[in-house]
Amino acid sequence: MAPNAPSRRTVLRGAAVTLTAAAATGTGTGAAARAGSSPAAVDHSGAQWLPASPANYRVARRPSSCPVDYVVIHVTHEHFDDTVAVYRNPDRRTSTHYVVRSADGHIGQCVREKDIARHAGDDDYDNRSIGLAHEGWVHDPAWFTEEMYAASAALTAAVCARYAIPLDRTHIRGHNEVPHSSHTDPGCNWDWDHYLELVRKA
């Protein structure tokens, strides 16, 4: 890094401020900025509604049609806006219910909790889980900011309260822990002990 160059965390914070301002003014070019926000559409207070393509999830009536038993933690290997763009592309056939931004913990909701996101790679887990994606890359722990952990933990605690999901590692698990999964996220740099502590305090 060059002398006096800003840290990556500072750059991320600046990008988050720019994205937030762009979304508020309608001047942004990314998918998140274009989608806007509809408080009536979200299940988690403060989340921004960034809807996925209907091709990337299944309409359902959970929990009456199927119980919700798990929260599955993902890491995107994409930037926040790029993740939203993937979910809005009907050819991609993937989504999660929520996406959490690294720099500031901003939460986008892409699929309603009653509906079934295509995220776990296992139909049974898709049917019975809420998927939370986190901006970043598994090999770089700098993406897992305290702001991200805190916002995600509060979201997970709220989801678990809504569906009476126990606050433990059996029911809050990584994408890599889904049966038959070939994924490695959230990876060894995800601090599960810290995350669960935040979830239980939320």
Short mmCIF file of C-alpha atoms in Angstrom, two decimals:
data_model
loop_
_atom_site.label_atom_id
_atom_site.label_comp_id
_atom_site.label_asym_id
_atom_site.label_seq_id
_atom_site.Cartn_x
_atom_site.Cartn_y
_atom_site.Cartn_z
CA MET A 1 0.00 0.00 0.00
CA ALA A 2 1.32 3.44 -0.93
CA PRO A 3 2.15 5.87 1.91
CA ASN A 4 -0.91 7.76 3.17
CA ALA A 5 -3.21 5.69 0.94
CA PRO A 6 -6.65 5.10 2.49
CA SER A 7 -7.30 1.68 3.99
CA ARG A 8 -9.65 -0.69 2.16
CA ARG A 9 -12.11 -0.31 5.03
CA THR A 10 -12.14 3.47 4.53
CA VAL A 11 -12.73 2.96 0.81
CA LEU A 12 -15.59 0.56 1.57
CA ARG A 13 -17.18 3.07 3.95
CA GLY A 14 -16.96 5.76 1.27
CA ALA A 15 -18.53 3.46 -1.29
CA ALA A 16 -21.39 2.67 1.09
CA VAL A 17 -22.07 6.37 1.65
CA THR A 18 -22.05 6.94 -2.11
CA LEU A 19 -24.43 4.04 -2.74
CA THR A 20 -26.81 5.19 -0.02
CA ALA A 21 -26.87 8.72 -1.36
CA ALA A 22 -27.37 7.51 -4.90
CA ALA A 23 -30.28 5.31 -3.88
CA ALA A 24 -31.90 8.19 -2.03
CA THR A 25 -31.58 10.58 -4.96
CA GLY A 26 -32.25 8.09 -7.73
CA THR A 27 -28.95 8.91 -9.45
CA GLY A 28 -27.22 5.56 -8.94
CA THR A 29 -26.63 3.18 -11.81
CA GLY A 30 -26.58 -0.10 -9.87
CA ALA A 31 -29.48 -2.50 -9.39
CA ALA A 32 -29.84 -1.53 -5.75
CA ALA A 33 -30.22 2.14 -6.61
CA ARG A 34 -32.80 1.45 -9.32
CA ALA A 35 -34.95 -0.84 -7.17
CA GLY A 36 -35.64 1.70 -4.45
CA SER A 37 -37.30 0.85 -1.18
CA SER A 38 -40.80 -0.19 -0.20
CA PRO A 39 -41.26 -0.50 3.56
CA ALA A 40 -44.56 -2.34 3.07
CA ALA A 41 -42.73 -5.12 1.23
CA VAL A 42 -40.02 -5.97 3.74
CA ASP A 43 -40.18 -8.43 6.63
CA HIS A 44 -37.29 -6.88 8.58
CA SER A 45 -37.53 -3.31 9.76
CA GLY A 46 -35.00 -1.06 8.06
CA ALA A 47 -34.30 -3.41 5.15
CA GLN A 48 -34.40 -2.07 1.59
CA TRP A 49 -36.65 -3.93 -0.83
CA LEU A 50 -34.48 -5.11 -3.74
CA PRO A 51 -36.67 -7.78 -5.34
CA ALA A 52 -35.21 -10.83 -7.03
CA SER A 53 -36.59 -12.06 -10.32
CA PRO A 54 -39.62 -14.34 -9.80
CA ALA A 55 -37.65 -16.98 -11.74
CA ASN A 56 -35.17 -17.14 -8.86
CA TYR A 57 -37.53 -18.13 -6.04
CA ARG A 58 -40.75 -20.07 -5.46
CA VAL A 59 -43.91 -18.44 -4.16
CA ALA A 60 -45.11 -20.13 -0.97
CA ARG A 61 -47.09 -19.51 2.21
CA ARG A 62 -44.55 -20.30 4.88
CA PRO A 63 -44.78 -21.12 7.72
CA SER A 64 -48.31 -22.44 7.13
CA SER A 65 -47.25 -24.37 4.01
CA CYS A 66 -43.88 -25.44 5.41
CA PRO A 67 -42.06 -24.75 8.70
CA VAL A 68 -39.00 -22.53 8.78
CA ASP A 69 -36.32 -24.34 10.79
CA TYR A 70 -32.95 -22.90 9.73
CA VAL A 71 -31.01 -19.76 8.93
CA VAL A 72 -28.29 -20.39 6.33
CA ILE A 73 -25.30 -18.03 6.24
CA HIS A 74 -23.70 -17.27 2.86
CA VAL A 75 -20.79 -15.16 1.63
CA THR A 76 -21.40 -13.80 -1.86
CA HIS A 77 -17.98 -13.61 -3.57
CA GLU A 78 -19.56 -10.55 -5.18
CA HIS A 79 -20.05 -6.91 -4.25
CA PHE A 80 -23.44 -5.93 -2.79
CA ASP A 81 -24.81 -4.35 -6.00
CA ASP A 82 -23.48 -7.20 -8.14
CA THR A 83 -25.19 -9.73 -5.87
CA VAL A 84 -28.50 -7.91 -6.27
CA ALA A 85 -27.97 -7.87 -10.04
CA VAL A 86 -27.43 -11.66 -10.04
CA TYR A 87 -30.67 -12.17 -8.13
CA ARG A 88 -32.54 -9.91 -10.56
CA ASN A 89 -31.29 -11.93 -13.57
CA PRO A 90 -33.85 -14.66 -14.35
CA ASP A 91 -31.19 -16.80 -16.02
CA ARG A 92 -29.20 -17.21 -12.80
CA ARG A 93 -31.78 -19.26 -10.86
CA THR A 94 -30.44 -18.22 -7.47
CA SER A 95 -31.32 -15.84 -4.66
CA THR A 96 -31.27 -15.39 -0.92
CA HIS A 97 -33.86 -13.68 1.24
CA TYR A 98 -31.41 -11.01 2.43
CA VAL A 99 -28.07 -9.46 1.48
CA VAL A 100 -25.92 -7.63 4.07
CA ARG A 101 -23.41 -4.98 2.98
CA SER A 102 -19.90 -5.11 4.41
CA ALA A 103 -19.08 -1.46 5.04
CA ASP A 104 -22.14 -0.42 7.04
CA GLY A 105 -24.35 -3.48 7.59
CA HIS A 106 -27.06 -2.18 5.26
CA ILE A 107 -29.61 -4.92 4.57
CA GLY A 108 -31.40 -5.57 1.31
CA GLN A 109 -34.35 -7.96 1.17
CA CYS A 110 -34.67 -9.77 -2.15
CA VAL A 111 -37.26 -12.48 -1.39
CA ARG A 112 -40.12 -12.41 1.09
CA GLU A 113 -39.68 -14.77 4.03
CA LYS A 114 -42.91 -16.58 3.18
CA ASP A 115 -41.41 -17.53 -0.20
CA ILE A 116 -38.65 -20.03 -0.94
CA ALA A 117 -35.34 -18.64 -2.15
CA ARG A 118 -33.06 -20.84 -4.25
CA HIS A 119 -29.95 -20.62 -2.10
CA ALA A 120 -28.98 -23.78 -0.22
CA GLY A 121 -28.47 -26.18 -3.12
CA ASP A 122 -30.80 -28.64 -1.38
CA ASP A 123 -34.56 -28.51 -1.92
CA ASP A 124 -35.39 -29.55 1.63
CA TYR A 125 -33.17 -26.83 3.09
CA ASP A 126 -34.52 -24.28 0.63
CA ASN A 127 -38.03 -25.15 1.74
CA ARG A 128 -37.24 -24.82 5.45
CA SER A 129 -34.71 -22.01 5.67
CA ILE A 130 -34.06 -18.29 5.39
CA GLY A 131 -30.91 -17.40 3.44
CA LEU A 132 -28.67 -14.50 4.52
CA ALA A 133 -25.92 -13.49 2.07
CA HIS A 134 -23.00 -11.31 3.15
CA GLU A 135 -20.93 -9.17 0.82
CA GLY A 136 -17.34 -10.35 0.66
CA TRP A 137 -14.90 -13.14 -0.08
CA VAL A 138 -14.21 -16.07 2.22
CA HIS A 139 -10.41 -15.72 2.02
CA ASP A 140 -10.40 -12.09 3.20
CA PRO A 141 -11.65 -11.53 6.78
CA ALA A 142 -11.50 -7.74 6.31
CA TRP A 143 -14.88 -7.97 4.59
CA PHE A 144 -16.47 -9.31 7.79
CA THR A 145 -16.79 -5.97 9.54
CA GLU A 146 -18.29 -5.40 12.95
CA GLU A 147 -21.07 -3.43 11.26
CA MET A 148 -21.88 -6.45 9.10
CA TYR A 149 -21.79 -8.88 12.01
CA ALA A 150 -24.02 -6.67 14.18
CA ALA A 151 -26.64 -6.04 11.49
CA SER A 152 -26.69 -9.67 10.39
CA ALA A 153 -26.92 -10.94 13.98
CA ALA A 154 -29.89 -8.65 14.71
CA LEU A 155 -31.57 -9.92 11.53
CA THR A 156 -30.91 -13.56 12.41
CA ALA A 157 -32.23 -13.03 15.95
CA ALA A 158 -35.41 -11.48 14.56
CA VAL A 159 -35.91 -14.30 12.04
CA CYS A 160 -35.37 -16.90 14.76
CA ALA A 161 -37.87 -15.16 17.03
CA ARG A 162 -40.49 -15.09 14.27
CA TYR A 163 -40.23 -18.83 13.61
CA ALA A 164 -39.16 -20.14 17.04
CA ILE A 165 -35.79 -21.28 15.66
CA PRO A 166 -33.28 -22.21 18.41
CA LEU A 167 -30.27 -19.91 18.64
CA ASP A 168 -27.66 -22.61 18.11
CA ARG A 169 -25.28 -23.93 15.47
CA THR A 170 -27.62 -26.77 14.60
CA HIS A 171 -30.18 -24.30 13.30
CA ILE A 172 -27.96 -21.35 12.30
CA ARG A 173 -25.47 -22.85 9.91
CA GLY A 174 -23.17 -22.11 7.02
CA HIS A 175 -23.85 -22.85 3.38
CA ASN A 176 -20.98 -25.33 3.54
CA GLU A 177 -22.87 -27.26 6.24
CA VAL A 178 -25.94 -27.95 4.13
CA PRO A 179 -26.02 -31.65 3.17
CA HIS A 180 -24.47 -32.37 -0.23
CA SER A 181 -23.20 -28.79 -0.52
CA SER A 182 -20.14 -28.16 -2.67
CA HIS A 183 -19.76 -24.60 -1.33
CA THR A 184 -17.16 -23.41 1.17
CA ASP A 185 -18.84 -20.26 2.46
CA PRO A 186 -18.89 -18.63 4.92
CA GLY A 187 -15.42 -20.16 5.38
CA CYS A 188 -12.90 -20.38 8.19
CA ASN A 189 -12.64 -16.59 8.58
CA TRP A 190 -16.27 -16.25 9.63
CA ASP A 191 -16.23 -15.82 13.44
CA TRP A 192 -19.03 -18.13 14.54
CA ASP A 193 -18.44 -17.68 18.28
CA HIS A 194 -18.65 -13.90 17.99
CA TYR A 195 -21.62 -14.08 15.63
CA LEU A 196 -23.65 -16.37 17.89
CA GLU A 197 -22.83 -14.19 20.88
CA LEU A 198 -24.22 -11.17 19.01
CA VAL A 199 -27.31 -13.11 17.93
CA ARG A 200 -28.07 -14.12 21.50
CA LYS A 201 -27.61 -10.55 22.75
CA ALA A 202 -29.74 -8.96 20.02
#
